[in-house]
PDB file of N, CA and C in Angstrom:
ATOM      1  N   UNK Z   1      34.030   6.673 -19.468  1.00 56.00           N
ATOM      2  CA  UNK Z   1      33.289   7.703 -20.180  1.00 56.00           C
ATOM      3  C   UNK Z   1      32.030   8.057 -19.384  1.00 56.00           C
ATOM      4  N   UNK Z   2      31.761   9.335 -19.271  1.00 60.00           N
ATOM      5  CA  UNK Z   2      30.605   9.807 -18.517  1.00 60.00           C
ATOM      6  C   UNK Z   2      29.368   9.811 -19.395  1.00 60.00           C
ATOM      7  N   UNK Z   3      28.228   9.484 -18.786  1.00 62.00           N
ATOM      8  CA  UNK Z   3      26.950   9.526 -19.511  1.00 62.00           C
ATOM      9  C   UNK Z   3      26.520  10.987 -19.652  1.00 62.00           C
ATOM     10  N   UNK Z   4      25.950  11.310 -20.773  1.00 68.00           N
ATOM     11  CA  UNK Z   4      25.486  12.690 -21.010  1.00 68.00           C
ATOM     12  C   UNK Z   4      24.196  12.943 -20.234  1.00 68.00           C
ATOM     13  N   UNK Z   5      24.147  14.060 -19.523  1.00 65.00           N
ATOM     14  CA  UNK Z   5      22.977  14.443 -18.734  1.00 65.00           C
ATOM     15  C   UNK Z   5      21.986  15.187 -19.622  1.00 65.00           C
ATOM     16  N   UNK Z   6      20.684  14.926 -19.465  1.00 65.00           N
ATOM     17  CA  UNK Z   6      19.705  15.691 -20.248  1.00 65.00           C
ATOM     18  C   UNK Z   6      19.693  17.159 -19.810  1.00 65.00           C
ATOM     19  N   UNK Z   7      19.470  18.043 -20.760  1.00 68.00           N
ATOM     20  CA  UNK Z   7      19.435  19.477 -20.454  1.00 68.00           C
ATOM     21  C   UNK Z   7      18.183  19.800 -19.651  1.00 68.00           C
ATOM     22  N   UNK Z   8      18.339  20.634 -18.645  1.00 74.00           N
ATOM     23  CA  UNK Z   8      17.218  21.030 -17.797  1.00 74.00           C
ATOM     24  C   UNK Z   8      16.458  22.204 -18.386  1.00 74.00           C
ATOM     25  N   UNK Z   9      15.364  22.616 -17.723  1.00 74.00           N
ATOM     26  CA  UNK Z   9      14.558  23.726 -18.229  1.00 74.00           C
ATOM     27  C   UNK Z   9      15.329  25.047 -18.278  1.00 74.00           C
ATOM     28  N   UNK Z  10      16.285  25.230 -17.373  1.00 82.00           N
ATOM     29  CA  UNK Z  10      17.087  26.447 -17.387  1.00 82.00           C
ATOM     30  C   UNK Z  10      17.960  26.541 -18.626  1.00 82.00           C
ATOM     31  N   UNK Z  11      18.472  25.398 -19.056  1.00 88.00           N
ATOM     32  CA  UNK Z  11      19.307  25.365 -20.261  1.00 88.00           C
ATOM     33  C   UNK Z  11      18.466  25.696 -21.501  1.00 88.00           C
ATOM     34  N   UNK Z  12      17.277  25.127 -21.550  1.00 90.00           N
ATOM     35  CA  UNK Z  12      16.396  25.409 -22.698  1.00 90.00           C
ATOM     36  C   UNK Z  12      15.996  26.879 -22.731  1.00 90.00           C
ATOM     37  N   UNK Z  13      15.712  27.453 -21.553  1.00 90.00           N
ATOM     38  CA  UNK Z  13      15.327  28.865 -21.516  1.00 90.00           C
ATOM     39  C   UNK Z  13      16.488  29.743 -21.958  1.00 90.00           C
ATOM     40  N   UNK Z  14      17.699  29.402 -21.572  1.00 91.00           N
ATOM     41  CA  UNK Z  14      18.843  30.208 -22.004  1.00 91.00           C
ATOM     42  C   UNK Z  14      19.021  30.106 -23.521  1.00 91.00           C
ATOM     43  N   UNK Z  15      18.695  28.954 -24.100  1.00 91.00           N
ATOM     44  CA  UNK Z  15      18.758  28.828 -25.557  1.00 91.00           C
ATOM     45  C   UNK Z  15      17.669  29.665 -26.220  1.00 91.00           C
ATOM     46  N   UNK Z  16      16.490  29.782 -25.584  1.00 91.00           N
ATOM     47  CA  UNK Z  16      15.428  30.658 -26.119  1.00 91.00           C
ATOM     48  C   UNK Z  16      15.869  32.115 -26.046  1.00 91.00           C
ATOM     49  N   UNK Z  17      16.528  32.470 -24.941  1.00 91.00           N
ATOM     50  CA  UNK Z  17      16.991  33.848 -24.766  1.00 91.00           C
ATOM     51  C   UNK Z  17      18.010  34.253 -25.828  1.00 91.00           C
ATOM     52  N   UNK Z  18      18.807  33.305 -26.271  1.00 93.00           N
ATOM     53  CA  UNK Z  18      19.825  33.599 -27.285  1.00 93.00           C
ATOM     54  C   UNK Z  18      19.313  33.391 -28.703  1.00 93.00           C
ATOM     55  N   UNK Z  19      18.081  32.903 -28.835  1.00 91.00           N
ATOM     56  CA  UNK Z  19      17.485  32.730 -30.156  1.00 91.00           C
ATOM     57  C   UNK Z  19      17.779  31.400 -30.812  1.00 91.00           C
ATOM     58  N   UNK Z  20      18.414  30.480 -30.089  1.00 92.00           N
ATOM     59  CA  UNK Z  20      18.712  29.168 -30.668  1.00 92.00           C
ATOM     60  C   UNK Z  20      17.505  28.235 -30.653  1.00 92.00           C
ATOM     61  N   UNK Z  21      16.560  28.481 -29.766  1.00 91.00           N
ATOM     62  CA  UNK Z  21      15.319  27.711 -29.715  1.00 91.00           C
ATOM     63  C   UNK Z  21      14.140  28.670 -29.874  1.00 91.00           C
ATOM     64  N   UNK Z  22      13.061  28.214 -30.501  1.00 93.00           N
ATOM     65  CA  UNK Z  22      11.882  29.087 -30.626  1.00 93.00           C
ATOM     66  C   UNK Z  22      11.164  29.212 -29.278  1.00 93.00           C
ATOM     67  N   UNK Z  23      10.443  30.295 -29.126  1.00 92.00           N
ATOM     68  CA  UNK Z  23       9.666  30.507 -27.910  1.00 92.00           C
ATOM     69  C   UNK Z  23      10.009  31.835 -27.278  1.00 92.00           C
ATOM     70  N   UNK Z  24       9.218  32.233 -26.286  1.00 93.00           N
ATOM     71  CA  UNK Z  24       9.418  33.540 -25.653  1.00 93.00           C
ATOM     72  C   UNK Z  24      10.677  33.568 -24.781  1.00 93.00           C
ATOM     73  N   UNK Z  25      11.378  34.679 -24.842  1.00 94.00           N
ATOM     74  CA  UNK Z  25      12.562  34.866 -24.000  1.00 94.00           C
ATOM     75  C   UNK Z  25      12.114  35.179 -22.578  1.00 94.00           C
ATOM     76  N   UNK Z  26      13.067  35.212 -21.676  1.00 94.00           N
ATOM     77  CA  UNK Z  26      12.774  35.529 -20.278  1.00 94.00           C
ATOM     78  C   UNK Z  26      12.156  36.919 -20.168  1.00 94.00           C
ATOM     79  N   UNK Z  27      12.698  37.881 -20.906  1.00 94.00           N
ATOM     80  CA  UNK Z  27      12.163  39.251 -20.872  1.00 94.00           C
ATOM     81  C   UNK Z  27      10.739  39.292 -21.418  1.00 94.00           C
ATOM     82  N   UNK Z  28      10.478  38.554 -22.491  1.00 95.00           N
ATOM     83  CA  UNK Z  28       9.126  38.523 -23.061  1.00 95.00           C
ATOM     84  C   UNK Z  28       8.147  37.888 -22.080  1.00 95.00           C
ATOM     85  N   UNK Z  29       8.574  36.828 -21.402  1.00 95.00           N
ATOM     86  CA  UNK Z  29       7.706  36.181 -20.412  1.00 95.00           C
ATOM     87  C   UNK Z  29       7.351  37.151 -19.285  1.00 95.00           C
ATOM     88  N   UNK Z  30       8.333  37.923 -18.829  1.00 95.00           N
ATOM     89  CA  UNK Z  30       8.086  38.897 -17.759  1.00 95.00           C
ATOM     90  C   UNK Z  30       7.128  39.979 -18.233  1.00 95.00           C
ATOM     91  N   UNK Z  31       7.308  40.444 -19.464  1.00 96.00           N
ATOM     92  CA  UNK Z  31       6.429  41.482 -20.018  1.00 96.00           C
ATOM     93  C   UNK Z  31       4.998  40.953 -20.152  1.00 96.00           C
ATOM     94  N   UNK Z  32       4.838  39.722 -20.604  1.00 96.00           N
ATOM     95  CA  UNK Z  32       3.510  39.114 -20.739  1.00 96.00           C
ATOM     96  C   UNK Z  32       2.844  39.000 -19.365  1.00 96.00           C
ATOM     97  N   UNK Z  33       3.610  38.548 -18.373  1.00 96.00           N
ATOM     98  CA  UNK Z  33       3.060  38.398 -17.026  1.00 96.00           C
ATOM     99  C   UNK Z  33       2.595  39.744 -16.472  1.00 96.00           C
ATOM    100  N   UNK Z  34       3.378  40.795 -16.694  1.00 96.00           N
ATOM    101  CA  UNK Z  34       3.015  42.141 -16.237  1.00 96.00           C
ATOM    102  C   UNK Z  34       1.737  42.626 -16.917  1.00 96.00           C
ATOM    103  N   UNK Z  35       1.622  42.418 -18.227  1.00 96.00           N
ATOM    104  CA  UNK Z  35       0.421  42.838 -18.966  1.00 96.00           C
ATOM    105  C   UNK Z  35      -0.813  42.074 -18.489  1.00 96.00           C
ATOM    106  N   UNK Z  36      -0.656  40.779 -18.200  1.00 96.00           N
ATOM    107  CA  UNK Z  36      -1.788  39.996 -17.693  1.00 96.00           C
ATOM    108  C   UNK Z  36      -2.247  40.524 -16.336  1.00 96.00           C
ATOM    109  N   UNK Z  37      -1.288  40.917 -15.475  1.00 95.00           N
ATOM    110  CA  UNK Z  37      -1.647  41.475 -14.167  1.00 95.00           C
ATOM    111  C   UNK Z  37      -2.391  42.795 -14.334  1.00 95.00           C
ATOM    112  N   UNK Z  38      -1.891  43.657 -15.227  1.00 94.00           N
ATOM    113  CA  UNK Z  38      -2.553  44.943 -15.471  1.00 94.00           C
ATOM    114  C   UNK Z  38      -3.963  44.731 -16.015  1.00 94.00           C
ATOM    115  N   UNK Z  39      -4.115  43.791 -16.947  1.00 95.00           N
ATOM    116  CA  UNK Z  39      -5.447  43.498 -17.497  1.00 95.00           C
ATOM    117  C   UNK Z  39      -6.394  43.018 -16.406  1.00 95.00           C
ATOM    118  N   UNK Z  40      -5.899  42.168 -15.512  1.00 93.00           N
ATOM    119  CA  UNK Z  40      -6.728  41.660 -14.417  1.00 93.00           C
ATOM    120  C   UNK Z  40      -7.197  42.818 -13.533  1.00 93.00           C
ATOM    121  N   UNK Z  41      -6.280  43.746 -13.201  1.00 92.00           N
ATOM    122  CA  UNK Z  41      -6.649  44.891 -12.354  1.00 92.00           C
ATOM    123  C   UNK Z  41      -7.632  45.813 -13.062  1.00 92.00           C
ATOM    124  N   UNK Z  42      -7.447  46.031 -14.349  1.00 92.00           N
ATOM    125  CA  UNK Z  42      -8.369  46.898 -15.087  1.00 92.00           C
ATOM    126  C   UNK Z  42      -9.750  46.270 -15.206  1.00 92.00           C
ATOM    127  N   UNK Z  43      -9.806  44.956 -15.410  1.00 93.00           N
ATOM    128  CA  UNK Z  43     -11.115  44.271 -15.443  1.00 93.00           C
ATOM    129  C   UNK Z  43     -11.818  44.424 -14.100  1.00 93.00           C
ATOM    130  N   UNK Z  44     -11.039  44.293 -13.016  1.00 90.00           N
ATOM    131  CA  UNK Z  44     -11.621  44.448 -11.678  1.00 90.00           C
ATOM    132  C   UNK Z  44     -12.154  45.866 -11.498  1.00 90.00           C
ATOM    133  N   UNK Z  45     -11.401  46.860 -11.921  1.00 87.00           N
ATOM    134  CA  UNK Z  45     -11.841  48.250 -11.805  1.00 87.00           C
ATOM    135  C   UNK Z  45     -13.104  48.484 -12.621  1.00 87.00           C
ATOM    136  N   UNK Z  46     -13.161  47.930 -13.824  1.00 88.00           N
ATOM    137  CA  UNK Z  46     -14.351  48.088 -14.667  1.00 88.00           C
ATOM    138  C   UNK Z  46     -15.570  47.457 -14.022  1.00 88.00           C
ATOM    139  N   UNK Z  47     -15.404  46.285 -13.423  1.00 87.00           N
ATOM    140  CA  UNK Z  47     -16.538  45.634 -12.757  1.00 87.00           C
ATOM    141  C   UNK Z  47     -17.043  46.468 -11.591  1.00 87.00           C
ATOM    142  N   UNK Z  48     -16.126  47.031 -10.824  1.00 83.00           N
ATOM    143  CA  UNK Z  48     -16.523  47.866  -9.687  1.00 83.00           C
ATOM    144  C   UNK Z  48     -17.283  49.090 -10.175  1.00 83.00           C
ATOM    145  N   UNK Z  49     -16.782  49.712 -11.238  1.00 83.00           N
ATOM    146  CA  UNK Z  49     -17.449  50.905 -11.765  1.00 83.00           C
ATOM    147  C   UNK Z  49     -18.805  50.562 -12.377  1.00 83.00           C
ATOM    148  N   UNK Z  50     -18.914  49.411 -13.024  1.00 84.00           N
ATOM    149  CA  UNK Z  50     -20.201  48.988 -13.596  1.00 84.00           C
ATOM    150  C   UNK Z  50     -21.239  48.773 -12.504  1.00 84.00           C
ATOM    151  N   UNK Z  51     -20.811  48.217 -11.375  1.00 83.00           N
ATOM    152  CA  UNK Z  51     -21.729  47.957 -10.273  1.00 83.00           C
ATOM    153  C   UNK Z  51     -22.132  49.245  -9.563  1.00 83.00           C
ATOM    154  N   UNK Z  52     -21.361  50.306  -9.764  1.00 75.00           N
ATOM    155  CA  UNK Z  52     -21.652  51.562  -9.092  1.00 75.00           C
ATOM    156  C   UNK Z  52     -21.292  51.526  -7.622  1.00 75.00           C
ATOM    157  N   UNK Z  53     -20.339  50.670  -7.278  1.00 60.00           N
ATOM    158  CA  UNK Z  53     -19.912  50.560  -5.890  1.00 60.00           C
ATOM    159  C   UNK Z  53     -19.307  51.886  -5.446  1.00 60.00           C
ATOM    160  N   UNK Z  54     -19.676  52.355  -4.264  1.00 60.00           N
ATOM    161  CA  UNK Z  54     -19.151  53.634  -3.791  1.00 60.00           C
ATOM    162  C   UNK Z  54     -17.631  53.646  -3.739  1.00 60.00           C
ATOM    163  N   UNK Z  55     -17.070  54.778  -4.064  1.00 56.00           N
ATOM    164  CA  UNK Z  55     -15.623  54.916  -4.112  1.00 56.00           C
ATOM    165  C   UNK Z  55     -15.009  54.707  -2.734  1.00 56.00           C
ATOM    166  N   UNK Z  56     -15.713  55.108  -1.679  1.00 54.00           N
ATOM    167  CA  UNK Z  56     -15.185  54.938  -0.325  1.00 54.00           C
ATOM    168  C   UNK Z  56     -14.966  53.469   0.001  1.00 54.00           C
ATOM    169  N   UNK Z  57     -15.864  52.612  -0.450  1.00 52.00           N
ATOM    170  CA  UNK Z  57     -15.716  51.180  -0.189  1.00 52.00           C
ATOM    171  C   UNK Z  57     -14.480  50.638  -0.890  1.00 52.00           C
ATOM    172  N   UNK Z  58     -14.224  51.100  -2.082  1.00 51.00           N
ATOM    173  CA  UNK Z  58     -13.055  50.658  -2.825  1.00 51.00           C
ATOM    174  C   UNK Z  58     -11.794  51.177  -2.148  1.00 51.00           C
ATOM    175  N   UNK Z  59     -11.814  52.424  -1.731  1.00 52.00           N
ATOM    176  CA  UNK Z  59     -10.650  53.009  -1.070  1.00 52.00           C
ATOM    177  C   UNK Z  59     -10.362  52.276   0.236  1.00 52.00           C
ATOM    178  N   UNK Z  60     -11.415  51.851   0.930  1.00 49.00           N
ATOM    179  CA  UNK Z  60     -11.231  51.127   2.182  1.00 49.00           C
ATOM    180  C   UNK Z  60     -10.560  49.784   1.949  1.00 49.00           C
ATOM    181  N   UNK Z  61     -10.963  49.084   0.888  1.00 51.00           N
ATOM    182  CA  UNK Z  61     -10.357  47.792   0.567  1.00 51.00           C
ATOM    183  C   UNK Z  61      -8.914  47.950   0.132  1.00 51.00           C
ATOM    184  N   UNK Z  62      -8.602  49.065  -0.499  1.00 51.00           N
ATOM    185  CA  UNK Z  62      -7.242  49.288  -0.976  1.00 51.00           C
ATOM    186  C   UNK Z  62      -7.066  48.734  -2.374  1.00 51.00           C
ATOM    187  N   UNK Z  63      -6.177  49.318  -3.111  1.00 49.00           N
ATOM    188  CA  UNK Z  63      -5.901  48.885  -4.468  1.00 49.00           C
ATOM    189  C   UNK Z  63      -4.554  48.182  -4.490  1.00 49.00           C
ATOM    190  N   UNK Z  64      -4.471  47.160  -5.329  1.00 48.00           N
ATOM    191  CA  UNK Z  64      -3.267  46.338  -5.411  1.00 48.00           C
ATOM    192  C   UNK Z  64      -2.527  46.677  -6.696  1.00 48.00           C
ATOM    193  N   UNK Z  65      -1.211  46.620  -6.637  1.00 48.00           N
ATOM    194  CA  UNK Z  65      -0.431  46.786  -7.858  1.00 48.00           C
ATOM    195  C   UNK Z  65       0.046  48.207  -8.030  1.00 48.00           C
ATOM    196  N   UNK Z  66       0.641  48.447  -9.187  1.00 48.00           N
ATOM    197  CA  UNK Z  66       1.148  49.779  -9.467  1.00 48.00           C
ATOM    198  C   UNK Z  66       0.743  50.195 -10.862  1.00 48.00           C
ATOM    199  N   UNK Z  67       0.684  51.472 -11.046  1.00 48.00           N
ATOM    200  CA  UNK Z  67       0.271  52.035 -12.322  1.00 48.00           C
ATOM    201  C   UNK Z  67       1.404  51.936 -13.334  1.00 48.00           C
ATOM    202  N   UNK Z  68       1.070  51.731 -14.619  1.00 48.00           N
ATOM    203  CA  UNK Z  68       2.113  51.760 -15.632  1.00 48.00           C
ATOM    204  C   UNK Z  68       2.748  53.146 -15.730  1.00 48.00           C
ATOM    205  N   UNK Z  69       2.097  54.151 -15.138  1.00 47.00           N
ATOM    206  CA  UNK Z  69       2.631  55.507 -15.155  1.00 47.00           C
ATOM    207  C   UNK Z  69       3.803  55.635 -14.183  1.00 47.00           C
ATOM    208  N   UNK Z  70       3.949  54.671 -13.282  1.00 48.00           N
ATOM    209  CA  UNK Z  70       5.051  54.708 -12.336  1.00 48.00           C
ATOM    210  C   UNK Z  70       4.828  55.659 -11.171  1.00 48.00           C
ATOM    211  N   UNK Z  71       3.572  56.096 -10.958  1.00 57.00           N
ATOM    212  CA  UNK Z  71       3.316  57.040  -9.874  1.00 57.00           C
ATOM    213  C   UNK Z  71       2.926  56.342  -8.572  1.00 57.00           C
ATOM    214  N   UNK Z  72       2.953  55.030  -8.546  1.00 56.00           N
ATOM    215  CA  UNK Z  72       2.652  54.289  -7.332  1.00 56.00           C
ATOM    216  C   UNK Z  72       1.186  53.971  -7.142  1.00 56.00           C
ATOM    217  N   UNK Z  73       0.306  54.557  -7.928  1.00 62.00           N
ATOM    218  CA  UNK Z  73      -1.117  54.255  -7.795  1.00 62.00           C
ATOM    219  C   UNK Z  73      -1.469  53.112  -8.741  1.00 62.00           C
ATOM    220  N   UNK Z  74      -2.557  52.449  -8.448  1.00 67.00           N
ATOM    221  CA  UNK Z  74      -2.962  51.326  -9.284  1.00 67.00           C
ATOM    222  C   UNK Z  74      -4.020  51.770 -10.288  1.00 67.00           C
ATOM    223  N   UNK Z  75      -4.220  50.996 -11.361  1.00 66.00           N
ATOM    224  CA  UNK Z  75      -5.290  51.318 -12.300  1.00 66.00           C
ATOM    225  C   UNK Z  75      -6.651  51.355 -11.615  1.00 66.00           C
ATOM    226  N   UNK Z  76      -6.840  50.496 -10.606  1.00 66.00           N
ATOM    227  CA  UNK Z  76      -8.103  50.471  -9.876  1.00 66.00           C
ATOM    228  C   UNK Z  76      -8.311  51.793  -9.137  1.00 66.00           C
ATOM    229  N   UNK Z  77      -7.278  52.261  -8.460  1.00 68.00           N
ATOM    230  CA  UNK Z  77      -7.395  53.537  -7.753  1.00 68.00           C
ATOM    231  C   UNK Z  77      -7.601  54.682  -8.736  1.00 68.00           C
ATOM    232  N   UNK Z  78      -6.906  54.650  -9.867  1.00 69.00           N
ATOM    233  CA  UNK Z  78      -7.067  55.699 -10.877  1.00 69.00           C
ATOM    234  C   UNK Z  78      -8.491  55.736 -11.412  1.00 69.00           C
ATOM    235  N   UNK Z  79      -9.073  54.564 -11.667  1.00 69.00           N
ATOM    236  CA  UNK Z  79     -10.434  54.499 -12.187  1.00 69.00           C
ATOM    237  C   UNK Z  79     -11.427  55.037 -11.162  1.00 69.00           C
ATOM    238  N   UNK Z  80     -11.228  54.703  -9.899  1.00 67.00           N
ATOM    239  CA  UNK Z  80     -12.132  55.184  -8.853  1.00 67.00           C
ATOM    240  C   UNK Z  80     -12.014  56.695  -8.680  1.00 67.00           C
ATOM    241  N   UNK Z  81     -10.802  57.223  -8.756  1.00 67.00           N
ATOM    242  CA  UNK Z  81     -10.616  58.667  -8.659  1.00 67.00           C
ATOM    243  C   UNK Z  81     -11.315  59.362  -9.818  1.00 67.00           C
ATOM    244  N   UNK Z  82     -11.171  58.815 -11.023  1.00 69.00           N
ATOM    245  CA  UNK Z  82     -11.806  59.417 -12.200  1.00 69.00           C
ATOM    246  C   UNK Z  82     -13.325  59.417 -12.038  1.00 69.00           C
ATOM    247  N   UNK Z  83     -13.888  58.323 -11.530  1.00 67.00           N
ATOM    248  CA  UNK Z  83     -15.331  58.251 -11.333  1.00 67.00           C
ATOM    249  C   UNK Z  83     -15.774  59.258 -10.282  1.00 67.00           C
ATOM    250  N   UNK Z  84     -15.001  59.410  -9.220  1.00 67.00           N
ATOM    251  CA  UNK Z  84     -15.341  60.374  -8.175  1.00 67.00           C
ATOM    252  C   UNK Z  84     -15.321  61.796  -8.733  1.00 67.00           C
ATOM    253  N   UNK Z  85     -14.376  62.088  -9.612  1.00 66.00           N
ATOM    254  CA  UNK Z  85     -14.315  63.409 -10.240  1.00 66.00           C
ATOM    255  C   UNK Z  85     -15.534  63.657 -11.126  1.00 66.00           C
ATOM    256  N   UNK Z  86     -15.997  62.625 -11.818  1.00 67.00           N
ATOM    257  CA  UNK Z  86     -17.181  62.765 -12.670  1.00 67.00           C
ATOM    258  C   UNK Z  86     -18.445  62.973 -11.837  1.00 67.00           C
ATOM    259  N   UNK Z  87     -18.495  62.336 -10.675  1.00 69.00           N
ATOM    260  CA  UNK Z  87     -19.681  62.424  -9.825  1.00 69.00           C
ATOM    261  C   UNK Z  87     -19.733  63.716  -9.011  1.00 69.00           C
ATOM    262  N   UNK Z  88     -18.611  64.409  -8.887  1.00 68.00           N
ATOM    263  CA  UNK Z  88     -18.549  65.629  -8.081  1.00 68.00           C
ATOM    264  C   UNK Z  88     -19.294  66.761  -8.770  1.00 68.00           C
ATOM    265  N   UNK Z  89     -20.074  67.526  -8.025  1.00 69.00           N
ATOM    266  CA  UNK Z  89     -20.776  68.664  -8.631  1.00 69.00           C
ATOM    267  C   UNK Z  89     -19.790  69.700  -9.183  1.00 69.00           C
ATOM    268  N   UNK Z  90     -20.166  70.318 -10.272  1.00 66.00           N
ATOM    269  CA  UNK Z  90     -19.301  71.317 -10.897  1.00 66.00           C
ATOM    270  C   UNK Z  90     -19.319  72.591 -10.060  1.00 66.00           C
ATOM    271  N   UNK Z  91     -18.126  73.139  -9.809  1.00 62.00           N
ATOM    272  CA  UNK Z  91     -18.006  74.407  -9.076  1.00 62.00           C
ATOM    273  C   UNK Z  91     -17.186  75.380  -9.889  1.00 62.00           C
ATOM    274  N   UNK Z  92     -17.596  76.640  -9.856  1.00 57.00           N
ATOM    275  CA  UNK Z  92     -16.823  77.681 -10.557  1.00 57.00           C
ATOM    276  C   UNK Z  92     -15.784  78.269  -9.671  1.00 57.00           C
TER     277      UNK Z  92
END
């Protein structure tokens, strides 16, 4: 008779995915991780804007990540562009 092997973490996660065990599914974990990354980037953008750091310096460093809009730009780049638009003199 063979000894029973303890279930590994992959087995437990598959049981969470099917609802047999409580806890976040694989899809929920991925969604949470994505939201945490977006929050981190937005906090960084807010800090840069609060400091009044020139937009050129931010553009030189480059922005990391992608926008939830799917346009390839990051929230940091979007925030800097918005600030640059606000700082630009009004023209008719």
